[in-house]
Each structure stands twice: as C-alpha cells, then as structure tokens.
Short mmCIF file of C-alpha atoms and ligand atoms in Angstrom, two decimals:
data_model
loop_
_atom_site.label_atom_id
_atom_site.label_comp_id
_atom_site.label_asym_id
_atom_site.label_seq_id
_atom_site.Cartn_x
_atom_site.Cartn_y
_atom_site.Cartn_z
CA MET A 20 112.32 -38.54 6.69
CA LYS A 21 111.39 -37.95 10.20
CA PRO A 22 107.62 -37.14 10.67
CA ASN A 23 106.97 -33.46 11.17
CA ASN A 24 106.85 -32.75 15.09
CA THR A 25 107.50 -29.02 14.63
CA SER A 26 105.36 -25.90 15.09
CA LEU A 27 105.73 -25.36 11.23
CA GLN A 28 102.43 -25.17 9.62
CA LYS A 29 101.87 -22.87 6.68
CA ILE A 30 104.68 -22.46 4.34
CA LEU A 31 104.11 -19.61 1.59
CA LEU A 32 106.52 -20.83 -1.07
CA GLY A 33 107.67 -18.39 -3.77
CA VAL A 34 108.58 -19.49 -7.22
CA SER A 35 111.00 -17.45 -9.43
CA GLY A 36 111.51 -18.40 -13.01
CA GLY A 37 114.29 -20.85 -13.54
CA ILE A 38 114.52 -24.32 -14.88
CA ALA A 39 114.71 -25.95 -11.21
CA CYS A 40 110.99 -24.80 -10.99
CA TYR A 41 110.11 -28.33 -11.62
CA LYS A 42 112.06 -29.45 -8.67
CA SER A 43 109.43 -27.03 -6.79
CA CYS A 44 106.66 -29.51 -7.35
CA ALA A 45 108.49 -32.53 -5.71
CA LEU A 46 109.18 -29.76 -3.01
CA VAL A 47 105.20 -29.19 -2.30
CA ARG A 48 104.38 -32.81 -2.29
CA LEU A 49 107.21 -33.31 0.52
CA LEU A 50 105.81 -30.46 2.62
CA LYS A 51 102.08 -31.88 2.29
CA GLN A 52 103.44 -35.08 3.38
CA GLN A 53 104.61 -33.35 6.46
CA HIS A 54 100.76 -31.91 6.87
CA ILE A 55 101.79 -28.56 6.27
CA ASP A 56 99.50 -26.15 4.28
CA VAL A 57 101.17 -24.81 1.30
CA ARG A 58 100.36 -21.62 -0.73
CA VAL A 59 102.36 -20.95 -3.94
CA VAL A 60 103.16 -17.40 -5.36
CA LEU A 61 104.21 -17.62 -8.84
CA THR A 62 106.49 -15.13 -10.44
CA GLU A 63 105.69 -14.12 -14.37
CA ALA A 64 108.85 -15.89 -15.22
CA ALA A 65 107.90 -19.17 -13.18
CA SER A 66 104.75 -19.31 -14.93
CA HIS A 67 106.64 -20.04 -18.09
CA PHE A 68 107.96 -23.26 -16.62
CA VAL A 69 105.52 -24.62 -14.73
CA THR A 70 101.70 -23.88 -14.98
CA PRO A 71 99.89 -22.46 -12.01
CA LEU A 72 97.38 -25.18 -12.28
CA THR A 73 100.05 -27.65 -11.54
CA PHE A 74 100.58 -26.18 -8.30
CA GLN A 75 96.99 -25.49 -7.77
CA ALA A 76 96.57 -29.23 -7.77
CA LEU A 77 99.02 -30.17 -5.64
CA THR A 78 98.52 -27.73 -2.84
CA GLY A 79 94.53 -27.61 -3.41
CA HIS A 80 94.73 -23.76 -3.22
CA PRO A 81 94.40 -21.31 -6.10
CA VAL A 82 97.86 -19.63 -6.77
CA HIS A 83 98.86 -16.53 -6.37
CA GLN A 84 100.44 -14.49 -9.07
CA HIS A 85 99.43 -10.98 -9.26
CA LEU A 86 99.71 -7.86 -6.94
CA LEU A 87 96.86 -5.71 -8.17
CA ASP A 88 94.31 -8.70 -9.21
CA ALA A 89 90.82 -7.58 -7.38
CA ASP A 90 89.91 -11.29 -7.42
CA GLU A 91 92.99 -12.56 -5.63
CA GLU A 92 93.05 -9.30 -3.35
CA ASN A 93 89.37 -10.45 -2.28
CA ALA A 94 90.54 -14.03 -1.88
CA MET A 95 93.60 -13.18 0.13
CA GLY A 96 95.38 -9.88 0.25
CA HIS A 97 98.88 -9.79 0.00
CA ILE A 98 99.55 -8.19 3.33
CA ARG A 99 97.00 -11.13 4.59
CA LEU A 100 99.07 -13.60 2.77
CA ALA A 101 102.27 -12.41 4.33
CA LYS A 102 100.77 -12.76 7.80
CA TRP A 103 99.32 -16.06 7.12
CA ALA A 104 102.88 -17.62 6.55
CA ASP A 105 104.82 -19.33 9.22
CA HIS A 106 107.87 -19.35 6.86
CA LEU A 107 108.14 -17.82 3.53
CA LEU A 108 110.31 -20.02 1.25
CA ILE A 109 111.37 -19.00 -2.38
CA ALA A 110 112.62 -22.01 -4.22
CA PRO A 111 113.94 -21.74 -6.77
CA ALA A 112 115.37 -17.95 -6.13
CA THR A 113 116.92 -16.72 -9.31
CA SER A 114 119.79 -13.87 -9.05
CA ASN A 115 116.91 -11.48 -10.13
CA ILE A 116 114.62 -12.03 -7.33
CA ILE A 117 118.01 -12.37 -4.91
CA ALA A 118 118.69 -8.79 -6.27
CA LYS A 119 115.48 -7.25 -5.80
CA PHE A 120 115.04 -8.75 -2.02
CA SER A 121 118.66 -7.47 -1.40
CA HIS A 122 117.66 -4.03 -2.34
CA GLY A 123 113.65 -3.72 -1.06
CA ILE A 124 112.62 -3.47 -4.56
CA ALA A 125 108.91 -4.54 -4.54
CA ASP A 126 107.45 -4.50 -8.02
CA ASP A 127 105.56 -7.51 -8.24
CA LEU A 128 103.52 -9.64 -5.63
CA LEU A 129 106.27 -11.94 -4.59
CA THR A 130 108.80 -9.13 -3.83
CA THR A 131 106.13 -7.32 -1.99
CA LEU A 132 105.42 -10.19 0.00
CA TYR A 133 108.86 -10.45 1.16
CA LEU A 134 108.81 -6.86 2.47
CA ALA A 135 105.51 -7.35 4.17
CA ALA A 136 106.33 -10.89 5.73
CA ASP A 137 107.45 -10.92 9.24
CA CYS A 138 107.88 -14.61 9.59
CA PRO A 139 111.64 -16.31 8.89
CA VAL A 140 112.71 -16.40 5.15
CA THR A 141 114.62 -19.14 3.58
CA ILE A 142 115.85 -19.08 -0.19
CA ALA A 143 117.48 -21.91 -2.21
CA PRO A 144 119.30 -20.00 -4.88
CA ALA A 145 119.67 -21.71 -8.25
CA MET A 146 121.37 -20.12 -11.52
CA ASN A 147 124.28 -20.71 -13.81
CA GLN A 148 127.37 -21.18 -12.07
CA ALA A 149 128.99 -17.59 -13.53
CA MET A 150 126.02 -15.85 -12.58
CA TRP A 151 126.52 -17.58 -8.69
CA LYS A 152 130.14 -16.41 -8.48
CA LYS A 153 129.44 -12.90 -9.94
CA PRO A 154 130.48 -10.17 -7.31
CA VAL A 155 127.29 -8.18 -7.78
CA CYS A 156 125.26 -11.46 -6.96
CA GLN A 157 127.60 -12.59 -3.88
CA ASP A 158 127.18 -9.26 -2.27
CA ASN A 159 123.67 -9.48 -2.73
CA ILE A 160 123.75 -12.89 -0.98
CA ARG A 161 125.81 -11.54 1.71
CA ARG A 162 123.21 -8.30 2.29
CA LEU A 163 120.35 -11.10 2.59
CA ARG A 164 122.40 -13.15 4.99
CA GLN A 165 123.16 -9.81 7.15
CA HIS A 166 119.15 -8.95 6.92
CA GLY A 167 118.59 -12.44 8.53
CA VAL A 168 117.85 -14.28 5.31
CA ASN A 169 118.34 -17.98 5.52
CA ILE A 170 120.40 -19.24 2.61
CA ILE A 171 120.19 -22.91 1.46
CA GLY A 172 122.44 -24.53 -1.46
CA PRO A 173 123.18 -23.93 -3.81
CA ASP A 174 124.69 -27.15 -5.00
CA ASN A 175 127.80 -28.07 -7.05
CA GLY A 176 127.23 -30.18 -10.06
CA GLN A 177 126.43 -30.46 -13.64
CA GLN A 178 124.03 -27.62 -14.62
CA ALA A 179 120.89 -27.75 -17.27
CA CYS A 180 123.29 -25.55 -19.44
CA GLY A 181 126.12 -28.25 -19.38
CA ASP A 182 128.18 -25.98 -16.98
CA ILE A 183 129.47 -27.58 -13.95
CA GLY A 184 129.57 -25.65 -10.90
CA PRO A 185 127.93 -24.01 -7.74
CA GLY A 186 124.37 -23.15 -8.95
CA ARG A 187 122.14 -26.14 -8.76
CA MET A 188 118.98 -25.39 -6.39
CA SER A 189 119.24 -28.01 -3.44
CA GLU A 190 117.53 -30.89 -3.64
CA PRO A 191 113.49 -30.88 -2.58
CA GLU A 192 114.34 -33.68 0.40
CA GLN A 193 117.35 -31.64 1.74
CA ILE A 194 115.25 -28.23 1.67
CA CYS A 195 112.23 -29.85 3.32
CA GLN A 196 114.65 -31.17 6.22
CA TYR A 197 116.17 -28.11 6.80
CA LEU A 198 112.63 -26.01 7.02
CA LEU A 199 111.49 -28.67 9.61
CA ALA A 200 114.83 -28.98 11.41
CA GLN A 201 114.79 -24.87 11.66
CA GLU A 202 111.31 -24.93 13.65
CA ASN A 203 112.45 -28.10 15.52
CA LEU A 204 113.40 -27.49 19.19
CA TYR A 205 115.66 -30.48 19.28
CA LEU A 206 117.99 -28.92 21.63
CA LYS A 207 114.94 -28.01 24.19
CA ASP A 208 115.83 -27.39 28.10
CA LYS A 209 119.80 -28.03 27.01
CA LYS A 210 122.19 -25.34 28.07
CA ILE A 211 124.82 -24.68 25.77
CA LEU A 212 128.23 -23.00 25.92
CA ILE A 213 130.29 -22.07 22.73
CA SER A 214 133.47 -20.16 22.02
CA ALA A 215 133.94 -18.22 18.85
CA GLY A 216 136.24 -16.04 17.19
CA PRO A 217 139.92 -15.34 17.19
CA THR A 218 142.06 -14.40 20.46
CA ARG A 219 144.41 -11.11 20.48
CA GLU A 220 147.82 -11.78 22.36
CA ALA A 221 149.11 -8.35 23.56
CA ILE A 222 152.91 -7.91 22.63
CA ASP A 223 152.64 -4.03 23.71
CA PRO A 224 149.81 -1.48 24.20
CA VAL A 225 149.28 -1.16 20.30
CA ARG A 226 150.10 -4.48 18.65
CA TYR A 227 148.99 -8.25 19.22
CA ILE A 228 149.08 -11.66 17.60
CA SER A 229 145.97 -12.93 16.36
CA ASN A 230 144.31 -15.01 13.37
CA ARG A 231 142.12 -14.75 10.70
CA SER A 232 138.97 -16.35 12.63
CA SER A 233 135.93 -13.73 12.21
CA GLY A 234 133.32 -15.51 14.71
CA LYS A 235 131.12 -16.83 12.21
CA MET A 236 130.89 -20.37 12.57
CA GLY A 237 130.90 -20.02 16.17
CA TYR A 238 128.21 -17.32 16.05
CA ALA A 239 126.13 -19.73 13.59
CA LEU A 240 126.37 -22.35 15.97
CA ALA A 241 125.11 -20.24 18.73
CA GLN A 242 122.12 -18.75 16.71
CA ALA A 243 121.16 -22.38 15.59
CA ALA A 244 121.35 -23.53 18.89
CA GLU A 245 119.15 -20.73 20.25
CA LYS A 246 116.45 -21.57 17.27
CA ALA A 247 116.62 -25.11 18.49
CA GLY A 248 115.48 -24.25 21.90
CA ALA A 249 118.73 -24.17 23.54
CA GLU A 250 119.95 -21.61 26.43
CA VAL A 251 123.02 -20.22 25.04
CA THR A 252 126.39 -18.77 26.32
CA LEU A 253 128.39 -17.52 23.89
CA VAL A 254 132.02 -16.45 24.71
CA SER A 255 133.32 -14.55 21.93
CA GLY A 256 136.68 -13.16 21.28
CA PRO A 257 136.82 -9.70 19.13
CA THR A 258 134.73 -9.74 15.95
CA HIS A 259 132.69 -7.59 13.98
CA LEU A 260 129.60 -9.63 14.28
CA ALA A 261 126.33 -7.93 16.17
CA PRO A 262 125.69 -9.86 19.20
CA PRO A 263 123.37 -12.34 18.78
CA GLU A 264 119.58 -11.74 20.03
CA ARG A 265 118.64 -13.63 23.09
CA ILE A 266 122.06 -15.04 23.77
CA GLN A 267 124.13 -14.41 26.66
CA MET A 268 127.26 -13.03 25.67
CA ILE A 269 130.68 -12.68 27.26
CA ALA A 270 133.04 -10.71 25.54
CA VAL A 271 137.00 -11.47 25.86
CA GLU A 272 140.27 -10.42 24.50
CA SER A 273 143.25 -13.03 25.01
CA ALA A 274 143.11 -16.60 25.84
CA GLU A 275 143.89 -16.33 29.05
CA GLN A 276 140.68 -14.54 29.53
CA MET A 277 138.82 -17.03 27.61
CA ALA A 278 139.94 -19.63 29.55
CA GLN A 279 138.86 -17.58 32.83
CA ALA A 280 135.39 -17.04 31.50
CA ILE A 281 134.77 -20.51 30.44
CA ILE A 282 136.45 -23.34 32.88
CA PRO A 283 134.94 -21.95 35.86
CA ILE A 284 131.17 -22.48 34.46
CA ALA A 285 131.82 -25.32 31.68
CA SER A 286 130.54 -27.60 34.45
CA GLN A 287 126.98 -26.16 34.62
CA PHE A 288 126.32 -26.95 30.44
CA ASP A 289 125.22 -30.04 28.99
CA VAL A 290 127.60 -28.89 25.88
CA TYR A 291 130.64 -27.01 25.15
CA ILE A 292 131.59 -26.16 21.77
CA GLY A 293 134.83 -24.59 21.06
CA ALA A 294 134.76 -23.01 17.77
CA ALA A 295 137.21 -20.39 18.59
CA ALA A 296 140.56 -20.05 17.34
CA VAL A 297 142.40 -19.82 20.40
CA ALA A 298 145.99 -18.88 20.13
CA ASP A 299 148.20 -21.81 21.08
CA TYR A 300 150.95 -19.02 22.43
CA ARG A 301 151.34 -15.32 24.08
CA PRO A 302 154.42 -13.25 24.47
CA ILE A 303 156.16 -13.67 27.51
CA ARG A 304 156.30 -10.22 28.50
CA VAL A 305 153.60 -7.35 27.35
CA GLU A 306 155.71 -4.33 27.06
CA ASP A 307 153.81 -1.25 28.52
CA ARG A 308 155.28 1.20 26.13
CA LYS A 309 155.24 1.12 22.58
CA ILE A 310 158.23 -1.18 21.14
CA LYS A 311 160.42 1.07 19.16
CA LYS A 312 162.17 -0.18 15.85
CA GLN A 313 165.58 -1.63 16.23
CA GLY A 314 167.84 -3.25 13.90
CA THR A 315 166.70 -5.41 11.15
CA ASN A 316 165.92 -8.63 12.92
CA THR A 317 164.01 -9.14 16.53
CA HIS A 318 161.92 -11.72 18.12
CA ILE A 319 159.12 -12.25 20.28
CA GLU A 320 159.57 -14.86 23.02
CA LEU A 321 156.30 -16.95 23.50
CA LYS A 322 154.82 -18.91 26.21
CA GLN A 323 152.26 -21.58 25.82
CA ASN A 324 148.42 -20.41 26.61
CA PRO A 325 146.12 -22.67 28.62
CA ASP A 326 144.27 -25.45 26.99
CA ILE A 327 140.72 -24.48 27.24
CA ILE A 328 138.99 -27.42 25.93
CA ALA A 329 141.22 -29.75 27.40
CA ALA A 330 140.59 -28.33 30.65
CA VAL A 331 136.79 -28.35 30.30
CA ALA A 332 137.13 -32.06 29.23
CA LYS A 333 138.56 -32.73 32.84
CA LEU A 334 136.07 -31.31 34.47
CA THR A 335 133.78 -33.39 36.82
CA PRO A 336 130.84 -33.16 36.07
CA ARG A 337 131.90 -32.64 32.26
CA PRO A 338 129.83 -31.37 29.55
CA PHE A 339 129.66 -33.02 26.32
CA VAL A 340 132.64 -31.66 24.74
CA VAL A 341 132.82 -30.70 20.93
CA GLY A 342 136.08 -29.16 19.41
CA PHE A 343 136.88 -27.75 16.13
CA ALA A 344 140.20 -28.76 13.98
CA ALA A 345 141.22 -26.10 11.78
CA GLU A 346 144.08 -27.91 9.40
CA THR A 347 145.76 -26.95 6.12
CA HIS A 348 146.68 -30.30 5.56
CA ASP A 349 146.54 -34.46 6.81
CA LEU A 350 142.87 -33.20 8.37
CA GLU A 351 141.82 -36.92 9.31
CA ASN A 352 144.99 -37.63 11.05
CA TYR A 353 145.55 -34.17 13.03
CA ALA A 354 141.80 -34.21 13.87
CA LYS A 355 141.86 -37.61 15.38
CA ASN A 356 144.82 -36.96 17.09
CA LYS A 357 143.03 -33.98 18.62
CA LEU A 358 140.28 -35.86 19.65
CA SER A 359 141.84 -38.41 21.86
CA ASP A 360 144.78 -36.07 23.41
CA LYS A 361 142.26 -33.57 24.28
CA ASN A 362 139.82 -36.08 25.61
CA LEU A 363 136.87 -34.82 23.64
CA ASP A 364 133.89 -36.72 22.49
CA LEU A 365 133.56 -35.33 19.05
CA ILE A 366 135.60 -33.10 16.69
CA ALA A 367 134.66 -31.02 13.62
CA ALA A 368 137.29 -30.79 11.40
CA ASN A 369 137.90 -28.07 8.29
CA ILE A 370 140.21 -27.28 6.12
CA VAL A 371 141.44 -23.86 6.32
CA GLY A 372 143.49 -21.57 3.88
CA GLN A 373 141.86 -22.43 0.79
CA SER A 374 139.53 -20.07 -1.19
CA ARG A 375 136.05 -21.35 0.09
CA GLY A 376 135.07 -22.58 3.71
CA GLY A 377 137.20 -22.01 6.74
CA PHE A 378 138.15 -18.70 8.12
CA ASP A 379 136.46 -15.43 7.43
CA SER A 380 134.00 -17.64 4.94
CA ASP A 381 130.29 -17.48 4.94
CA GLU A 382 130.34 -21.38 3.90
CA ASN A 383 132.20 -24.31 5.56
CA ALA A 384 132.66 -27.60 5.01
CA LEU A 385 133.26 -30.34 8.24
CA ARG A 386 134.28 -33.75 8.73
CA VAL A 387 133.25 -34.91 12.11
CA PHE A 388 135.00 -37.70 13.98
CA TRP A 389 134.05 -39.49 17.28
CA PRO A 390 135.51 -42.48 18.91
CA GLY A 391 134.06 -45.32 16.60
CA GLY A 392 132.66 -43.11 13.68
CA GLN A 393 132.92 -39.99 11.56
CA HIS A 394 130.49 -38.31 9.10
CA THR A 395 131.27 -35.69 6.27
CA PHE A 396 128.80 -32.54 5.97
CA PRO A 397 129.49 -30.77 2.21
CA MET A 398 130.31 -27.39 1.69
CA THR A 399 127.08 -25.22 2.65
CA ASP A 400 126.34 -22.00 4.28
CA LYS A 401 127.74 -21.78 7.93
CA ARG A 402 124.21 -21.42 9.19
CA HIS A 403 123.09 -24.57 7.90
CA LEU A 404 125.87 -26.41 8.61
CA ALA A 405 125.78 -25.03 12.21
CA ASP A 406 121.89 -26.63 12.20
CA GLN A 407 123.73 -29.77 10.61
CA LEU A 408 125.98 -30.41 13.46
CA LEU A 409 123.88 -29.45 16.05
CA GLN A 410 121.42 -31.92 15.11
CA LEU A 411 124.16 -34.63 15.06
CA ILE A 412 125.28 -33.61 18.58
CA ALA A 413 121.54 -33.88 19.70
CA THR A 414 121.54 -37.40 18.59
CA LYS A 415 124.84 -38.50 20.47
CA LEU A 416 123.47 -36.65 23.63
CA ASP A 417 120.48 -38.97 22.91
CA GLU A 418 122.50 -42.33 23.05
O1 PMT B 6 135.65 -17.89 12.88
P1 PMT B 6 135.35 -17.98 11.36
O2 PMT B 6 136.11 -17.31 10.47
O3 PMT B 6 133.86 -18.51 11.12
O4 PMT B 6 136.28 -19.56 11.04
C1 PMT B 6 135.96 -20.63 11.52
C2 PMT B 6 137.31 -21.14 12.17
C3 PMT B 6 137.93 -22.13 11.18
C4 PMT B 6 137.91 -20.60 13.09
C5 PMT B 6 136.43 -22.97 12.96
O5 PMT B 6 135.49 -23.57 12.24
C6 PMT B 6 137.57 -23.65 13.48
O6 PMT B 6 137.84 -24.49 13.26
N1 PMT B 6 137.71 -23.21 15.07
C7 PMT B 6 138.80 -23.84 15.60
C8 PMT B 6 140.30 -23.27 15.25
C9 PMT B 6 141.48 -23.81 16.17
O7 PMT B 6 141.86 -23.00 16.93
O8 PMT B 6 141.57 -25.21 15.83
P2 PMT B 6 142.84 -25.75 16.51
O9 PMT B 6 142.90 -27.07 15.83
O10 PMT B 6 144.13 -25.21 16.66
O11 PMT B 6 142.26 -26.17 17.91
C10 PMT B 6 141.67 -27.27 18.36
C11 PMT B 6 140.53 -27.14 19.31
O12 PMT B 6 141.04 -26.48 20.85
C12 PMT B 6 139.77 -26.46 19.10
O13 PMT B 6 138.00 -26.48 19.36
C13 PMT B 6 140.02 -24.84 19.74
O14 PMT B 6 138.96 -23.74 20.42
C14 PMT B 6 140.60 -25.79 21.05
N2 PMT B 6 141.83 -24.97 22.05
C15 PMT B 6 142.71 -24.62 21.03
C16 PMT B 6 143.95 -24.15 21.74
C17 PMT B 6 143.88 -23.31 22.89
N3 PMT B 6 144.64 -22.95 23.67
N4 PMT B 6 142.58 -23.62 23.83
C18 PMT B 6 141.84 -24.39 23.28
O15 PMT B 6 140.46 -24.76 23.31
#
C-alpha cells in the first residue's frame, strides 16, 4: 500500500455488531501502519463479537462504549471525540446502525457521535444479502448518500451464513486505500472539464427526445475530482441533482448547447471527461406549435448532432480525453472502436439496460481501455468508482 501522504491523521472507527467485526481488527492495524491515530467506538452488540481489550491493544487507546459513562466523559466527552476526528468510519455498518443514522436516531454513543460529527463519514455495510436487498435498507442507504455519507461496498460473495450475494464487508485493504484516496490531493493544480447527464432534443414546445441518464456518474466524477484537489467545471444536461459545491456548473439542455459550452473552452483544461449521454440525433425541424395527433403512424426526421468528444480530441492543444461507452452488448468491441474512431486517450465502458449499474443507478462497474492496456473496476458505489477512475487517469497524466 502507498505511504500516507495525505492530511488524514485521526480516524474515529465505529464498530457495530456483526460477524465482520473481526475484519475491523485488521483494518485498525492497516490504518496504524499509515501512522493514523485510531480511536474505536464499540456498540453493545459489537462487544459480543470482539472485546474492547483487543481494540485497546491494537490502537493503544481506551475503547469508547457508553454515552453516559462518567469516566469516559471525563477522558473525552462525546462532542470532543466527534470534533477530534478527521474522518468517521463505520466498519462494519449493520442494517440497524444504517437505519438509525439515516433517521437521526441517537440512542447510544456511536449514533450520537454520527450526529455530532462535522467531518466526512464513510460506512462499510455488512449484512446478509437478503437484508441488504430489502427496499427499506436500500432506501436508508439512498438517504445517507443524499446526506453526503460515503459508502464503500458491500462486496459480493459467500457469506458467513452460507448465502451468496451482496453483503460482505469490503476488505480492510480496500477500505484503507479508499480513505487515503479521499484525503489525497492527487489532482492538485489540475483543471478538469466534465460533461454529465442527458441531452434533450426538442420536437416541439412540449416534447423532446432524451435518454435515461440521471447525471449521477458525471456528478460523482466532478465531486471526486474536486475532493482530489482539481479545479472542476461541470457541463450538465437536465438532471434532478443538486449542483455540487465548489464546482463551476454550466447548465445546458441540447447536444448543440453542450457542444457550444464545451468545445470553445476545452483547450484550457488538462482533462476532459465525457460522461454525458449525448443524443446522437435531433429532429431536423423543431415545430413552434404543439404537434397535433394525426393518423395512426407518424415519423420525425432526424439529423446528426455534433460529436462533442471527437471535436475536443481534435483541438490543439488538447486535453487528456476520456470517453464513456454505454453498451447493452459486445462492450469490448464497441468501446475499443470508439477509443480509436474518436481518437480518445482512454475510454470507460459500462453495460447499460440491466438491473444493476449503468443509467440512473447509484452503482456502476467499468471496463477501461486505453491504447495498449485495460483495467476492470467491479460493481461499486458511483462515488467510489469515480475516485478509482480518476486515480487511474492521474497515473496516466504522470506517464
Ligand atoms: O448519468 P447516469 O444515470 O449516472 O448514467 C451514467 C452513464 C451510463 C450515462 C455514463 O456512465 C455513460 O456511459 N455515459 C456515456 C453515454 C454515451 O452517450 O455513450 P456513447 O457510447 O453513446 O458515447 C460515447 C462517448 O461519446 C461518450 O463519452 C459521449 O459523451 C460522447 N459523445 C457521444 C455523442 C455525441 N454526439 N457527442 C459526444 O461527445
């Protein structure tokens, strides 16, 4: 693992009760190896899986367990403990703790600390696959994401109970790397231009042609790039997402507007990432009055839109150009063709139209291709994926 050259110094690790608790011991050791000061908060349930003494020995600090314990309050009151941390990490995070966090219930030390914490929060869920898939649990996860909580995992695979599916806590090494990357300014001084969301191609004053892009992938890239120290400009088609903080945002509607916003400025950037689902075609004629129902069949004649990313790749000077490829089949072939036809430096290909990942999902998986190489990022939260992709892009910029 890379040495810790981040600003991350103090982690408050919340351990809630599940069989994955044993992995938290390995996690503490990895964080300590990075010279990070770790304090542990154990829930009542977690203390049945791993004793406080184990964590005390591993961290070199007393373990915090109770909200209303006079000794602990003297040693470090819960508000001071929350203020002390650079990052609050919950691993494992059970469905119970996730439900409490997402509804602001503060009935023990860990849930109270979550409310009091002003620092970034990351949770590593761990539970049975059926519990993870339950709509109420997914609703809670969605709420936490909306509240800005980072979610790593869970991984797919064999579970302690014998089930197979999503719910395994991410491996300690993966969690540790994720946290270090969160605080690592690996894109410092870089200017990054990102497109996101769908385009809308007007047919008449009330109708348009569009697609299922929610903007989540592009916005996640913009947020992760900003966090990694980049100066970010986001050109977005219409979405329901809040404009990300500290990011210059240009709102557009059609592919032509997106092209006009991007092509004239792209030369000023180090990287251009085309995550937007740009409509390839638009109606030849936009009627100025609502089209009336006529006959049983009708047709709309379409003409090609400008290919924005191909135009950016032709600029001099040109940024490092990263495309996306959204495919329902034959992913590798189509992605590699787009890489060469559009003269891109790198392409991130995702399967769309399935139950997990792709359009309008909080998760995604990517196969990334560049001339002479490739890498696969398995299904994970779009924010985590964005961070992984940007780290790869950063290494390519250094080459
Ligand atoms: O927004 P989400 O709901 O989170 O979904 C994410 C996503 C599936 C939209 C995203 O991950 C993705 O794949 N974006 C690209 C979708 C797409 O339009 O792919 P494409 O294979 O049609 O286009 C290839 C590349 O050319 C893309 O980088 C695209 O931005 C670019 N392009 C396409 C057409 C055009 N006229 N101009 C372009 O710049």
